[in-house]
Tab-separated table of C-alpha atoms and ligand atoms in Angstrom:
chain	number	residue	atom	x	y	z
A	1127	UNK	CA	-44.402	18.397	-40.604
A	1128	UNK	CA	-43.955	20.307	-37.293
A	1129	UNK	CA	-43.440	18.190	-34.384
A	1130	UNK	CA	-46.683	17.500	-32.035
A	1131	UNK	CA	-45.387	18.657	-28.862
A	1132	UNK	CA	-43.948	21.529	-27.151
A	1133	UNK	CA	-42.697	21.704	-23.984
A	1134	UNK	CA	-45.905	22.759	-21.284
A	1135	UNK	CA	-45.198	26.059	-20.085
A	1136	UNK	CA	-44.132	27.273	-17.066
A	1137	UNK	CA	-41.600	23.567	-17.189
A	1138	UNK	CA	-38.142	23.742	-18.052
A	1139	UNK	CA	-35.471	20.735	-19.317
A	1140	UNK	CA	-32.652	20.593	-17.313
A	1141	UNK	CA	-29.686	20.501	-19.632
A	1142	UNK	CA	-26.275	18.724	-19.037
A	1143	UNK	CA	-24.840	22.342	-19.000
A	1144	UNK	CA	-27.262	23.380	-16.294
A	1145	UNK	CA	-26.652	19.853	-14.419
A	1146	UNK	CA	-23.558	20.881	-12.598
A	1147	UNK	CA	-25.057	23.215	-10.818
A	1148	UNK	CA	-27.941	21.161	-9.439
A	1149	UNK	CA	-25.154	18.198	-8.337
A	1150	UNK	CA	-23.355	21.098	-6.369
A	1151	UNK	CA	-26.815	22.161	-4.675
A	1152	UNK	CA	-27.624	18.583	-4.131
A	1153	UNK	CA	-24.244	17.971	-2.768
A	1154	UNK	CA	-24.443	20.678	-0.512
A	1155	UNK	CA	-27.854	19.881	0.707
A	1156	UNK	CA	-26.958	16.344	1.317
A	1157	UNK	CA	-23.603	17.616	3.455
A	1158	UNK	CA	-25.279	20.493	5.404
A	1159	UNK	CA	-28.209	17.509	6.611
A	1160	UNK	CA	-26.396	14.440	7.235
A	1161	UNK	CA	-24.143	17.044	9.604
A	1162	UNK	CA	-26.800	17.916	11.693
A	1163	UNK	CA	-28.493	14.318	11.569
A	1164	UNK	CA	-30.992	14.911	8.951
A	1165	UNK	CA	-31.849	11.701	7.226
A	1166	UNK	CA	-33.480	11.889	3.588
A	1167	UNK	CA	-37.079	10.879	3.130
A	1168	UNK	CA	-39.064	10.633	-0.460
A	1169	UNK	CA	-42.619	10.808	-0.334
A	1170	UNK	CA	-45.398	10.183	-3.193
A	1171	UNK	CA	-45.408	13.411	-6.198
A	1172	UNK	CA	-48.862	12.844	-5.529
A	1173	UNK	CA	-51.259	12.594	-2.291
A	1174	UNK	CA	-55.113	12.756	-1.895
A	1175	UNK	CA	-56.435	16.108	-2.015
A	1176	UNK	CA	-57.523	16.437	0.977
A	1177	UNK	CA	-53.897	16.307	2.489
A	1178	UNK	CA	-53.471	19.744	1.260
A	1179	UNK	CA	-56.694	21.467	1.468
A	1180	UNK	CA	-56.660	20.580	5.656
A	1181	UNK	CA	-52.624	20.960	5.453
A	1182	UNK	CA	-52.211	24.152	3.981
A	1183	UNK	CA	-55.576	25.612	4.320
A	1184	UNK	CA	-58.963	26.260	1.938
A	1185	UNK	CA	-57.771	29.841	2.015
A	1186	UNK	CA	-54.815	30.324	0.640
A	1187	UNK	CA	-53.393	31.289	-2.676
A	1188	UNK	CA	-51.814	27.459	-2.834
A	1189	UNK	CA	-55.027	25.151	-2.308
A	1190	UNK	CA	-57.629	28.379	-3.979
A	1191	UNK	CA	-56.087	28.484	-7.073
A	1192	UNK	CA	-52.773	26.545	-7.510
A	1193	UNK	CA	-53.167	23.029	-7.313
A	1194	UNK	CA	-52.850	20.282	-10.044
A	1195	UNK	CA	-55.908	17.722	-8.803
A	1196	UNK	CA	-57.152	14.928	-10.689
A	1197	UNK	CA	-59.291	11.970	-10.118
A	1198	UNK	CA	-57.470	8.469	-10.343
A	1199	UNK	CA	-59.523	6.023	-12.048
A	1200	UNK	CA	-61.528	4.874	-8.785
A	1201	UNK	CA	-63.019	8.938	-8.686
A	1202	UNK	CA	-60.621	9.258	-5.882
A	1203	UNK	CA	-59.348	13.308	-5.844
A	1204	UNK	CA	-55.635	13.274	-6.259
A	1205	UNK	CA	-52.809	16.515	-6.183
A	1206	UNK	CA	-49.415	16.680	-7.247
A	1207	UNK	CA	-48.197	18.234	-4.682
A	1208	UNK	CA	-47.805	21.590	-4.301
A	1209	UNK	CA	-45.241	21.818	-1.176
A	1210	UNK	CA	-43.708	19.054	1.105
A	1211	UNK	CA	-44.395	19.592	4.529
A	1212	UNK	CA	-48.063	18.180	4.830
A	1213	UNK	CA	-46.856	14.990	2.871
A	1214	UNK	CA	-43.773	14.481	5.361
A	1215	UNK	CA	-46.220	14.919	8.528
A	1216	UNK	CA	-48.859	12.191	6.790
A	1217	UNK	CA	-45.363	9.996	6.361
A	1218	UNK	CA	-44.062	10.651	9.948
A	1219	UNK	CA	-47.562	9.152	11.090
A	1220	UNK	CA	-48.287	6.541	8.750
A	1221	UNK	CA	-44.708	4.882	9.537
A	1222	UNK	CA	-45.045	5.188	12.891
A	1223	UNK	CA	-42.252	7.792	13.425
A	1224	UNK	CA	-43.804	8.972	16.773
A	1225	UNK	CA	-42.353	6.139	18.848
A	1226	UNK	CA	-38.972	6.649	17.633
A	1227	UNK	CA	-36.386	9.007	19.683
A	1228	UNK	CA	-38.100	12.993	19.210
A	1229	UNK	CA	-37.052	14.946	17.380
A	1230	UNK	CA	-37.247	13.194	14.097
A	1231	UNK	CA	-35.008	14.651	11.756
A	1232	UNK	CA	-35.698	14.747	8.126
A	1233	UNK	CA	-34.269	16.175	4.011
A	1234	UNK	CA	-35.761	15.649	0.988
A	1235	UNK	CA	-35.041	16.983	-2.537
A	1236	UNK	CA	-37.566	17.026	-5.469
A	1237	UNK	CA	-40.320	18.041	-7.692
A	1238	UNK	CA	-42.948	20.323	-6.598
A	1239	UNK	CA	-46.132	21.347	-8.850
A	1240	UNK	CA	-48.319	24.936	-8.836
A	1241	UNK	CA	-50.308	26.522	-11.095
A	1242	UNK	CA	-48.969	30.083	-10.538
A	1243	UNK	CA	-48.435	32.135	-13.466
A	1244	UNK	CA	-44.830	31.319	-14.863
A	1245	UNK	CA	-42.209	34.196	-14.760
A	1246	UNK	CA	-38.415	34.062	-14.306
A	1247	UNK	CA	-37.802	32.287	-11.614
A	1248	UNK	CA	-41.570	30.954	-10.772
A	1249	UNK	CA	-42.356	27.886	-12.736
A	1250	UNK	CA	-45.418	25.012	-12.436
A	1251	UNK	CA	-42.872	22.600	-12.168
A	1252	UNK	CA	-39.614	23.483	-9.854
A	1253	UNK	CA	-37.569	21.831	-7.143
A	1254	UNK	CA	-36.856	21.811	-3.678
A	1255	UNK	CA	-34.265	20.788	-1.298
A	1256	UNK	CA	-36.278	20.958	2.287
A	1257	UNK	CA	-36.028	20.004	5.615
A	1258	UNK	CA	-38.717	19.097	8.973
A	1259	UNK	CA	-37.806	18.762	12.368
A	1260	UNK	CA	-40.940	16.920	14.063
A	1261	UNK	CA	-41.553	15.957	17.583
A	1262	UNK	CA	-40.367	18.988	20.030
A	1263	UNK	CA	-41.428	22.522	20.196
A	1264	UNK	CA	-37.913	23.912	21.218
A	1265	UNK	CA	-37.161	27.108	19.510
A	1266	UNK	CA	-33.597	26.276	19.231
A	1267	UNK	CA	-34.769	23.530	17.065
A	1268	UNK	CA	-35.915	26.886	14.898
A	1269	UNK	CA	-32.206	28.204	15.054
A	1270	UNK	CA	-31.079	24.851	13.920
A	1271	UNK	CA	-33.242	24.799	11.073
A	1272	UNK	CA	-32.163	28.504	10.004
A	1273	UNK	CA	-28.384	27.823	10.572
A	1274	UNK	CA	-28.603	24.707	8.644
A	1275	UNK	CA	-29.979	26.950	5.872
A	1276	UNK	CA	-27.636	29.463	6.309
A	1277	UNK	CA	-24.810	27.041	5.987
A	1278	UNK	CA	-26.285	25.353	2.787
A	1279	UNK	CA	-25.799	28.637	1.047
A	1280	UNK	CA	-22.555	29.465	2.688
A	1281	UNK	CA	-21.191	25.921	2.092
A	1282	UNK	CA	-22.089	27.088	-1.686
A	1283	UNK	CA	-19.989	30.249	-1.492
A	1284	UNK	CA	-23.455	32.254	-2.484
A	1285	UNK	CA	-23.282	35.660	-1.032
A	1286	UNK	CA	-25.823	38.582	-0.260
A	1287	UNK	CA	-28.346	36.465	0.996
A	1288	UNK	CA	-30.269	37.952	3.511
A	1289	UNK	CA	-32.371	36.491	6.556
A	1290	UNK	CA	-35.359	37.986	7.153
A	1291	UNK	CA	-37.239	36.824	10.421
A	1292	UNK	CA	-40.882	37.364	11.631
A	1293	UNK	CA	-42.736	35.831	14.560
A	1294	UNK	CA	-46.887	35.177	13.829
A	1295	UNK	CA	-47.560	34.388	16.795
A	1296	UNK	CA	-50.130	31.232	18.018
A	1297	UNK	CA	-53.694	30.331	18.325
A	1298	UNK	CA	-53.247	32.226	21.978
A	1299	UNK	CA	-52.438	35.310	20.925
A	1300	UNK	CA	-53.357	35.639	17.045
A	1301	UNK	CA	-56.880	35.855	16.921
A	1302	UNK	CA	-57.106	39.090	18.960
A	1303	UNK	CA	-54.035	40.486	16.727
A	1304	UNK	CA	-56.330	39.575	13.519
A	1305	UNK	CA	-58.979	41.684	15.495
A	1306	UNK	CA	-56.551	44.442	15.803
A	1307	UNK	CA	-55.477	44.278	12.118
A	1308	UNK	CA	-59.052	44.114	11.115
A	1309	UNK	CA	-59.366	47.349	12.881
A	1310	UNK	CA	-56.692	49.182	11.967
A	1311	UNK	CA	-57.567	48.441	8.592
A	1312	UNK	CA	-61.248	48.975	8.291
A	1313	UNK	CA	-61.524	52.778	8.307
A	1314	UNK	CA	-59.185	52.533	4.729
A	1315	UNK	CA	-60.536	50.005	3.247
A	1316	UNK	CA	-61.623	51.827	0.276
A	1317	UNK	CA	-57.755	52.477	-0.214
A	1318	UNK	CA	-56.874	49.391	-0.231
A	1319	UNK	CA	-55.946	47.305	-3.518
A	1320	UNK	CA	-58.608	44.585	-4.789
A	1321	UNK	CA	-56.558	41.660	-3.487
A	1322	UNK	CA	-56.265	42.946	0.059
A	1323	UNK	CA	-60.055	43.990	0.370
A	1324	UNK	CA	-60.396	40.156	-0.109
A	1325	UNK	CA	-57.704	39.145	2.441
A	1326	UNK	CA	-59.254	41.391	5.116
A	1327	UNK	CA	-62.149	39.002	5.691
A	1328	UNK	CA	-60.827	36.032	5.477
A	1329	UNK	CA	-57.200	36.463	6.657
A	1330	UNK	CA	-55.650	40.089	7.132
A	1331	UNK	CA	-52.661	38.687	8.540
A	1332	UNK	CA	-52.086	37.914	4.123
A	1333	UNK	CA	-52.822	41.979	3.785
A	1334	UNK	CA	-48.382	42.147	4.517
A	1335	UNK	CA	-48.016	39.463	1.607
A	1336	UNK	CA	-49.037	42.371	-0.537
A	1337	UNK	CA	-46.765	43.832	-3.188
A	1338	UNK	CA	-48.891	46.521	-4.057
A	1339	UNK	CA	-47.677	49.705	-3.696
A	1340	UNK	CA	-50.843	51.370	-2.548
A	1341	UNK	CA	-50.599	49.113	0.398
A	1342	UNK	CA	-47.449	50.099	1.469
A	1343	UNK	CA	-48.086	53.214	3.067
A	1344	UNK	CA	-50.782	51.479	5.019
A	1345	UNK	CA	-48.829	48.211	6.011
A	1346	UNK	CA	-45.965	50.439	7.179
A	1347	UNK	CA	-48.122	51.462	9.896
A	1348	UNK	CA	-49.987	48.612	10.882
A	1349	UNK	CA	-49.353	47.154	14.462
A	1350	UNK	CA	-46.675	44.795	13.896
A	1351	UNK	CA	-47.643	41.282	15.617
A	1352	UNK	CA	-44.456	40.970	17.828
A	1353	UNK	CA	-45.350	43.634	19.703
A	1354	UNK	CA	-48.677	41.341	20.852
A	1355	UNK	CA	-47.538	38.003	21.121
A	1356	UNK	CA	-48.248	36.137	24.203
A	1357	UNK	CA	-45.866	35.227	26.892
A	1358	UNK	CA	-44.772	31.835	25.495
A	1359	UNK	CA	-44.721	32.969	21.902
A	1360	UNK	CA	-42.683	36.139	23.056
A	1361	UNK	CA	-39.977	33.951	24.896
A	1362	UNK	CA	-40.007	31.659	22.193
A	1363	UNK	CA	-39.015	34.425	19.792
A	1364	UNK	CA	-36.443	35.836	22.240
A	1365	UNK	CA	-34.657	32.704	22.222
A	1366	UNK	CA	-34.489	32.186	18.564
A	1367	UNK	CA	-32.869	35.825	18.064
A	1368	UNK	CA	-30.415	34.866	20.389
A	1369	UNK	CA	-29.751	31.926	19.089
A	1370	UNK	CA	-28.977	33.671	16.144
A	1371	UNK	CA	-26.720	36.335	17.417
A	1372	UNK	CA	-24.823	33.347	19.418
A	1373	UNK	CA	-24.317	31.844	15.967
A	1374	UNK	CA	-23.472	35.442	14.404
A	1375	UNK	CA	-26.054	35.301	12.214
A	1376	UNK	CA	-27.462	38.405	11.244
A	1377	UNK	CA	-31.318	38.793	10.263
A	1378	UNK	CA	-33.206	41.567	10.108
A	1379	UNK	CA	-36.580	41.851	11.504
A	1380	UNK	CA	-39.598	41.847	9.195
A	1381	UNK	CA	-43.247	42.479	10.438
A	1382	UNK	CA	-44.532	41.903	7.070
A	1383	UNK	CA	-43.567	38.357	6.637
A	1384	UNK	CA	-46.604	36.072	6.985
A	1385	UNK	CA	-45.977	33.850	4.600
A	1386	UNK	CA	-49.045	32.345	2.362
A	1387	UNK	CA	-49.327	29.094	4.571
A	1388	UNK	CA	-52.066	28.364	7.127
A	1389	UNK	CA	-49.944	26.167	8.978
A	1390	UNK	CA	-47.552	28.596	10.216
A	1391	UNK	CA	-47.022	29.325	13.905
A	1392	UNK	CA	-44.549	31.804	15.566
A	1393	UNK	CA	-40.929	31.671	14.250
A	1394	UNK	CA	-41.408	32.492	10.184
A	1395	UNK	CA	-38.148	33.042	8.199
A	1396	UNK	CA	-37.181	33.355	4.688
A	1397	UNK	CA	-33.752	33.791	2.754
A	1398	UNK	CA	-33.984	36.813	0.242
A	1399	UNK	CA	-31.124	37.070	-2.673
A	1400	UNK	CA	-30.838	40.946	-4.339
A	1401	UNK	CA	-30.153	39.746	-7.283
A	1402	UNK	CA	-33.321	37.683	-8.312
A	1403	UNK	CA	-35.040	40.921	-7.632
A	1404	UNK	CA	-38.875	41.897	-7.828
A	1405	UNK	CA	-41.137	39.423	-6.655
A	1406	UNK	CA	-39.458	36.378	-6.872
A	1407	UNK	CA	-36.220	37.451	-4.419
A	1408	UNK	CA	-36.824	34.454	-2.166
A	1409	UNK	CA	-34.902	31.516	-2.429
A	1410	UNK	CA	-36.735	29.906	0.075
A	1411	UNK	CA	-38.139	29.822	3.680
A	1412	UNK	CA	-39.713	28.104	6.471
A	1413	UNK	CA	-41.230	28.089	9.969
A	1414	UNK	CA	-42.742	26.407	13.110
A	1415	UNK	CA	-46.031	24.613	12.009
A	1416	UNK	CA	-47.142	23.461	15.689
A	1417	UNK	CA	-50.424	23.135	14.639
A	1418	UNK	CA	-50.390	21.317	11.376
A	1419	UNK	CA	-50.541	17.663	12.408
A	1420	UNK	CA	-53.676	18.597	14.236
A	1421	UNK	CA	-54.601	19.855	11.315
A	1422	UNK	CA	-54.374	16.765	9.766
A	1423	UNK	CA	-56.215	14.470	12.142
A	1424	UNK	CA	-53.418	13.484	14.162
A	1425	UNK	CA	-52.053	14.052	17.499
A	1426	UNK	CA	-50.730	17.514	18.525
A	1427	UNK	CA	-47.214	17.171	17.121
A	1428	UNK	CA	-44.734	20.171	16.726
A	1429	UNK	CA	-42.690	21.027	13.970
A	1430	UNK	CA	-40.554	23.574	11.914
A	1431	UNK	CA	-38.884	23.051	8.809
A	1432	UNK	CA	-37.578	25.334	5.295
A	1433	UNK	CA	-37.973	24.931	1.459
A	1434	UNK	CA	-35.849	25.994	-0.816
A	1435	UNK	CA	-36.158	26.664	-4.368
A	1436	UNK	CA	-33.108	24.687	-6.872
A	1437	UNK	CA	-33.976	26.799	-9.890
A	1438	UNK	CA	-33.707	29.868	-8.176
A	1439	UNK	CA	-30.332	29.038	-6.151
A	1440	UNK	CA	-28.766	27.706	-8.949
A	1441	UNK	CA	-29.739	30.617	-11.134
A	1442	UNK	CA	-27.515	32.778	-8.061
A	1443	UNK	CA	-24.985	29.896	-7.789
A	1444	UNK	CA	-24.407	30.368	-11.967
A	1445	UNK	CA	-23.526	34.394	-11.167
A	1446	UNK	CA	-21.197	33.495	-8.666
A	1447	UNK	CA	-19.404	30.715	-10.151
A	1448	UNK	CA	-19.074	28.842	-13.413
A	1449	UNK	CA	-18.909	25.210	-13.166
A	1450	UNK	CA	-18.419	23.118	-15.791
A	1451	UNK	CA	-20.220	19.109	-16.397
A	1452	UNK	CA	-17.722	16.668	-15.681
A	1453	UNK	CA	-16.107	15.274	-19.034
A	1454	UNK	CA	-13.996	12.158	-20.066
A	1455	UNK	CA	-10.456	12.847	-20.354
A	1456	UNK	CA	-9.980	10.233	-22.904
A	1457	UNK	CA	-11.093	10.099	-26.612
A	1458	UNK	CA	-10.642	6.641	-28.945
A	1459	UNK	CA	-11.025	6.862	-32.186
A	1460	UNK	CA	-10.344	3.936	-34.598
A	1461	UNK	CA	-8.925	4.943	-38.444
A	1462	UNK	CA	-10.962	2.229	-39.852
A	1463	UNK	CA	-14.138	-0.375	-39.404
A	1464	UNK	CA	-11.832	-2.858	-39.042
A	1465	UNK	CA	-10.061	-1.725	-35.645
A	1466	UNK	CA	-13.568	-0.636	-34.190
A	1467	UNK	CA	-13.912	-3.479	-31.976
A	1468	UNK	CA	-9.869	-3.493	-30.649
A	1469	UNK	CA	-10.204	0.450	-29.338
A	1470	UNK	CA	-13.667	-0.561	-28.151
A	1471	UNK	CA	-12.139	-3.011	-26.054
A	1472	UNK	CA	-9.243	-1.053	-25.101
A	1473	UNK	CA	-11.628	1.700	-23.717
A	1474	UNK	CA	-13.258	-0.974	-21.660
A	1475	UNK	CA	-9.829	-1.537	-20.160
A	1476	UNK	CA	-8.909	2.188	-19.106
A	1477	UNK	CA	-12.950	2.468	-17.800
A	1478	UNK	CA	-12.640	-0.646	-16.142
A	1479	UNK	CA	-9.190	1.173	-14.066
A	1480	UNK	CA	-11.504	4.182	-13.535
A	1481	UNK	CA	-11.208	6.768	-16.701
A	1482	UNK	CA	-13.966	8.258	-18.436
A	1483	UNK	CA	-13.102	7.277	-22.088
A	1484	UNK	CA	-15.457	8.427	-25.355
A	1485	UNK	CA	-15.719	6.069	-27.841
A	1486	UNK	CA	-15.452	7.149	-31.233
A	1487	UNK	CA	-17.558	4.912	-33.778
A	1488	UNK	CA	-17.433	5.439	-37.874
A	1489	UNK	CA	-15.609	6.546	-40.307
A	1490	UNK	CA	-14.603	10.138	-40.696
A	1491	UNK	CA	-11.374	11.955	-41.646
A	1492	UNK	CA	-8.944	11.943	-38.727
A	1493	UNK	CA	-9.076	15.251	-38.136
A	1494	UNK	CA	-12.309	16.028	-38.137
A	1495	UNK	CA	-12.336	13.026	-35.472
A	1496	UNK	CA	-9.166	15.008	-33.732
A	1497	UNK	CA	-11.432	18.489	-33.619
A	1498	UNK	CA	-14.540	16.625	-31.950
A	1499	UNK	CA	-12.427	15.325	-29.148
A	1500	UNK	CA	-10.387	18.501	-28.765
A	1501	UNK	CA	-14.252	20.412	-28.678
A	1502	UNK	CA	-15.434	17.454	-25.872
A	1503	UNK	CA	-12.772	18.862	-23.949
A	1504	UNK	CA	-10.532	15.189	-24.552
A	1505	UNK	CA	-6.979	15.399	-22.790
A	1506	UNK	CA	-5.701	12.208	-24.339
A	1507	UNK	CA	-6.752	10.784	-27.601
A	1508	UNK	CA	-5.820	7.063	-28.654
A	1509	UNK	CA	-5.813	6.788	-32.679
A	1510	UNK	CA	-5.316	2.832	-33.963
A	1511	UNK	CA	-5.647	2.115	-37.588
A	1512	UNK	CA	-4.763	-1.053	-39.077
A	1513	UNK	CA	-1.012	-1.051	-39.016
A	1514	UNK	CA	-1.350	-0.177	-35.317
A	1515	UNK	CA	-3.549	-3.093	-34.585
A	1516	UNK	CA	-1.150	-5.650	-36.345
A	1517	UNK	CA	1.591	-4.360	-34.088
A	1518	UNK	CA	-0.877	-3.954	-31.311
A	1519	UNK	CA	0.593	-1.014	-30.858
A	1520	UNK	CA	-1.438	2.541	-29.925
A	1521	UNK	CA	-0.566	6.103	-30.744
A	1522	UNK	CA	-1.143	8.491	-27.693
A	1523	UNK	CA	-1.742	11.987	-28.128
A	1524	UNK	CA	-1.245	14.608	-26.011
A	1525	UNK	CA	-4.410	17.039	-26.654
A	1526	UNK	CA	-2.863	19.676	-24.928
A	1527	UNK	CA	0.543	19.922	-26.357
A	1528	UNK	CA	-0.471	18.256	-29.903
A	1529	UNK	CA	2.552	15.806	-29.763
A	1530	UNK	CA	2.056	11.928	-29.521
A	1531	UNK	CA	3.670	8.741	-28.928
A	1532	UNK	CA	3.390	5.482	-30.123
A	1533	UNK	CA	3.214	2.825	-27.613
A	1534	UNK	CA	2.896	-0.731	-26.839
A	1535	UNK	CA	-0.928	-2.593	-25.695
A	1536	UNK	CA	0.929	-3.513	-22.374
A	1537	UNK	CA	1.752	-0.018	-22.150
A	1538	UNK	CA	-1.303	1.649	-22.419
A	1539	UNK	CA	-1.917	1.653	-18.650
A	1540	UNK	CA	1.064	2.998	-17.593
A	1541	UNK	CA	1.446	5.726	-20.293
A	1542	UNK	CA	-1.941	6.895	-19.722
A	1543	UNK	CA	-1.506	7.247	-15.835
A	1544	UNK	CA	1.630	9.171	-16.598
A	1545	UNK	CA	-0.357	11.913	-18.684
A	1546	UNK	CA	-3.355	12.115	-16.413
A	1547	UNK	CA	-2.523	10.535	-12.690
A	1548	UNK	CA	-3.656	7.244	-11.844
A	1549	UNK	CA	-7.762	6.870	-11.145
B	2604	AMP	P1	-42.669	28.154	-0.362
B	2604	AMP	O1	-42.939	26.704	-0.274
B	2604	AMP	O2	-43.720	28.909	-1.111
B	2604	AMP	O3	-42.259	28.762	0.908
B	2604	AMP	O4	-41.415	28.261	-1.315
B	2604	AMP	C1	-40.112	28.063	-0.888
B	2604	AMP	C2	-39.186	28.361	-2.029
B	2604	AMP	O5	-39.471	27.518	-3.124
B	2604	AMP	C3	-39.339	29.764	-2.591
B	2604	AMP	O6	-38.558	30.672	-1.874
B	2604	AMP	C4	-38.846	29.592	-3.999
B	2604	AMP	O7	-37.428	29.650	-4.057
B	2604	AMP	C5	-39.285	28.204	-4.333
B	2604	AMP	N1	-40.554	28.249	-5.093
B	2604	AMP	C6	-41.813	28.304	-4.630
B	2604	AMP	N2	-42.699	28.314	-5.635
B	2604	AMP	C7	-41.990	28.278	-6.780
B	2604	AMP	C8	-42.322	28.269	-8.174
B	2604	AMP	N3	-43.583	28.289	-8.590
B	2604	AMP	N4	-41.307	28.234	-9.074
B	2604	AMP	C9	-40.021	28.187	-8.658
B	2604	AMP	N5	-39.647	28.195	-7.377
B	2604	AMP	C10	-40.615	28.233	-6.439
């Protein structure tokens, strides 16, 4: 019979092998924010629907076409969601975070859900490690935010990640550069690929996020926003590249970031790896969202913040580095039933002083029980059969150098910290 279920595509198990990677991410991220004062929040993998659609915005690729909604059993519309930064606004509010000392500094790490078509590195179900910085509109707060991610992949030893840095400019100055775009654009719109004609209308600032290469030409000469922001946005800006430079940081300018949110206001950043390549060369990215709690219903409240993607950082962290999962050093294997229970207990003993110890149960050939520890990676095994046990005695071998020892119960301890250092 073939088993019922498969796993759902565009999900992906994460193995032990694959596990020490994500612990050295997680690590990291926990490090890098508790540095800077970032304290870790966990919202709900779910939140009303409506969260999203006023968070992120009716129009984009996210809420249009990517979202996993569902009605609870009260007919109540319900989303996994598809991003963090709405849910940690709704949170900041609903626990009263406002009165506390601004800014309010927060991390989180977890699942995130779209319905995007998988490919390598793009998945319905994937990971983040992200953090928001509510409560005050200063633009070094923006620098903060990018240095912080710029030291999680340093901390990491990941290099040839690049920082690519945009300003969009704010409800001041971005309507009349949408009016500009929308003219610049209209005499070739004919030329333009199927998904842009639709952006045009509705959002032509989304006319950069194209990959198409008959839009290339055309994007290359579009006005580029920075050259029209406002006086506030522009000094903003101005201040967060020199922030940068101060922190020798380098970025390089990019008109055509935009990124797919609605929230987005001035400083937009995102960290691009060469070696994921194509589409999917972001490992993640952020901005200022000034105008997203308003968004929400709640009082004018400034923020910026990042997201970054696990599966794709570990997939770089795995080309630059081979770690291996953590294994115990010590494998006990008893010769026969009847000295089961005295090497269970004597594992107890060594865990209980801190070593990771395998126990061995049934009966097998001793070395076939000898090759499964040497293939766990064992550096000690302990071997008692019965004429050990009546002497409580315990022979100690040496995986390394194949030699062993027979030794005293009482000495156990002290023979084992010898071999591998005391825990
Ligand atoms: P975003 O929230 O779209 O800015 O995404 C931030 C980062 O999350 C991206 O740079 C990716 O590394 C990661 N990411 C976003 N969507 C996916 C996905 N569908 N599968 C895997 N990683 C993703």
């Amino acid at each position: 019979m073939a088993p019922v279920a498969k796993r759902p595509p565009g999900t992906q198990d994460i193995l032990p092998a694959d596990r020490p990677y994500w612990e050295a991410l997680e690590a990291a991220a926990r490090d890098q924010a508790l540095r800077f004062g970032y304290q870790r929040i966990e919202t709900p993998i779910y939140e009303t629907t409506d969260l999203f659609v006023r968070g992120v915005g009716e129009g984009t690729d996210i809420v249009s076409k990517e979202m996993y909604s569902f009605s609870d059993r009260g007919g109540r519309s319900l989303t996994l969601r598809p991003e963090g930064t709405a849910p940690i606004v709704r949170a900041y509010f609903d626990a009263g975070m406002q009165v506390e000392p601004q800014p309010v500094r927060l991390f989180y790490i977890g699942p995130f859900f779209r319905a995007e078509r998988p490919q390598a590195g793009r998945f319905h179900q994937f990971y983040q490690f992200g953090i928001e910085t509510i409560g005050d509109a200063s633009p070094l707060l923006d620098v903060e935010a990018i240095v912080l991610g710029w030291n999680w992949f340093a901390g990491l030893d990941i290099a040839g990640v690049t920082l690519h840095l945009n300003s969009i400019g704010d409800e001041v100055c971005r309507p009349a550069y949408r009016q500009l775009l929308r003219e610049y654009f209209r005499p070739y719109l004919a030329e333009l690929s199927e998904t842009s004609r639709a952006r045009f209308e509705k959002n032509p600032l989304r006319l950069f996020d194209s990959k198409d290469p008959q839009d290339e030409r055309l994007k290359h000469n579009a006005p580029r926003i920075v050259d029209h922001l406002c006086g506030p946005c522009a000094e903003a800006f101005h201040v967060v590249k020199e922030g940068l430079a101060a922190q020798e940081i380098a970025f390089e300018l990019n008109p055509n970031l935009v990124r797919g949110l609605d929230y987005y206001t001035r400083t937009v950043f995102e960290y691009q790896h060469e070696s994921l390549g194509g589409a999917q060369n972001s490992l993640g990215g952020g901005g200022r969202y000034d105008g997203l709690a308003a968004a929400l219903g709640y009082r004018p409240t400034p923020g910026v913040g990042f997201a970054m993607g696990m599966e794709r950082t570990a997939i770089v962290l795995k080309q630059s580095k081979p770690l291996t999962p953590l294994i115990p050093e010590v494998y006990a294997i008893a010769l026969e039933a009847s000295d089961e229970l005295y090497v269970f207990r004597l594992a107890s003993t060594l865990r209980a002083r801190g070593y990771g110890v395998i126990f061995d149960p049934g009966l097998a050939r001793l070395d076939a029980k000898l090759r499964k520890a040497a293939k766990r990676g064992a550096r000690v095994a302990l071997l008692v059969g019965p004429e050990e046990r009546e002497k409580k005695q315990i022979v100690i071998r040496d995986m390394h150098s194949k030699t062993q020892t027979s030794v005293a119960e009482r000495e156990l301890l002290s023979t084992v910290v010898q071999m591998l250092g005391a825990r």
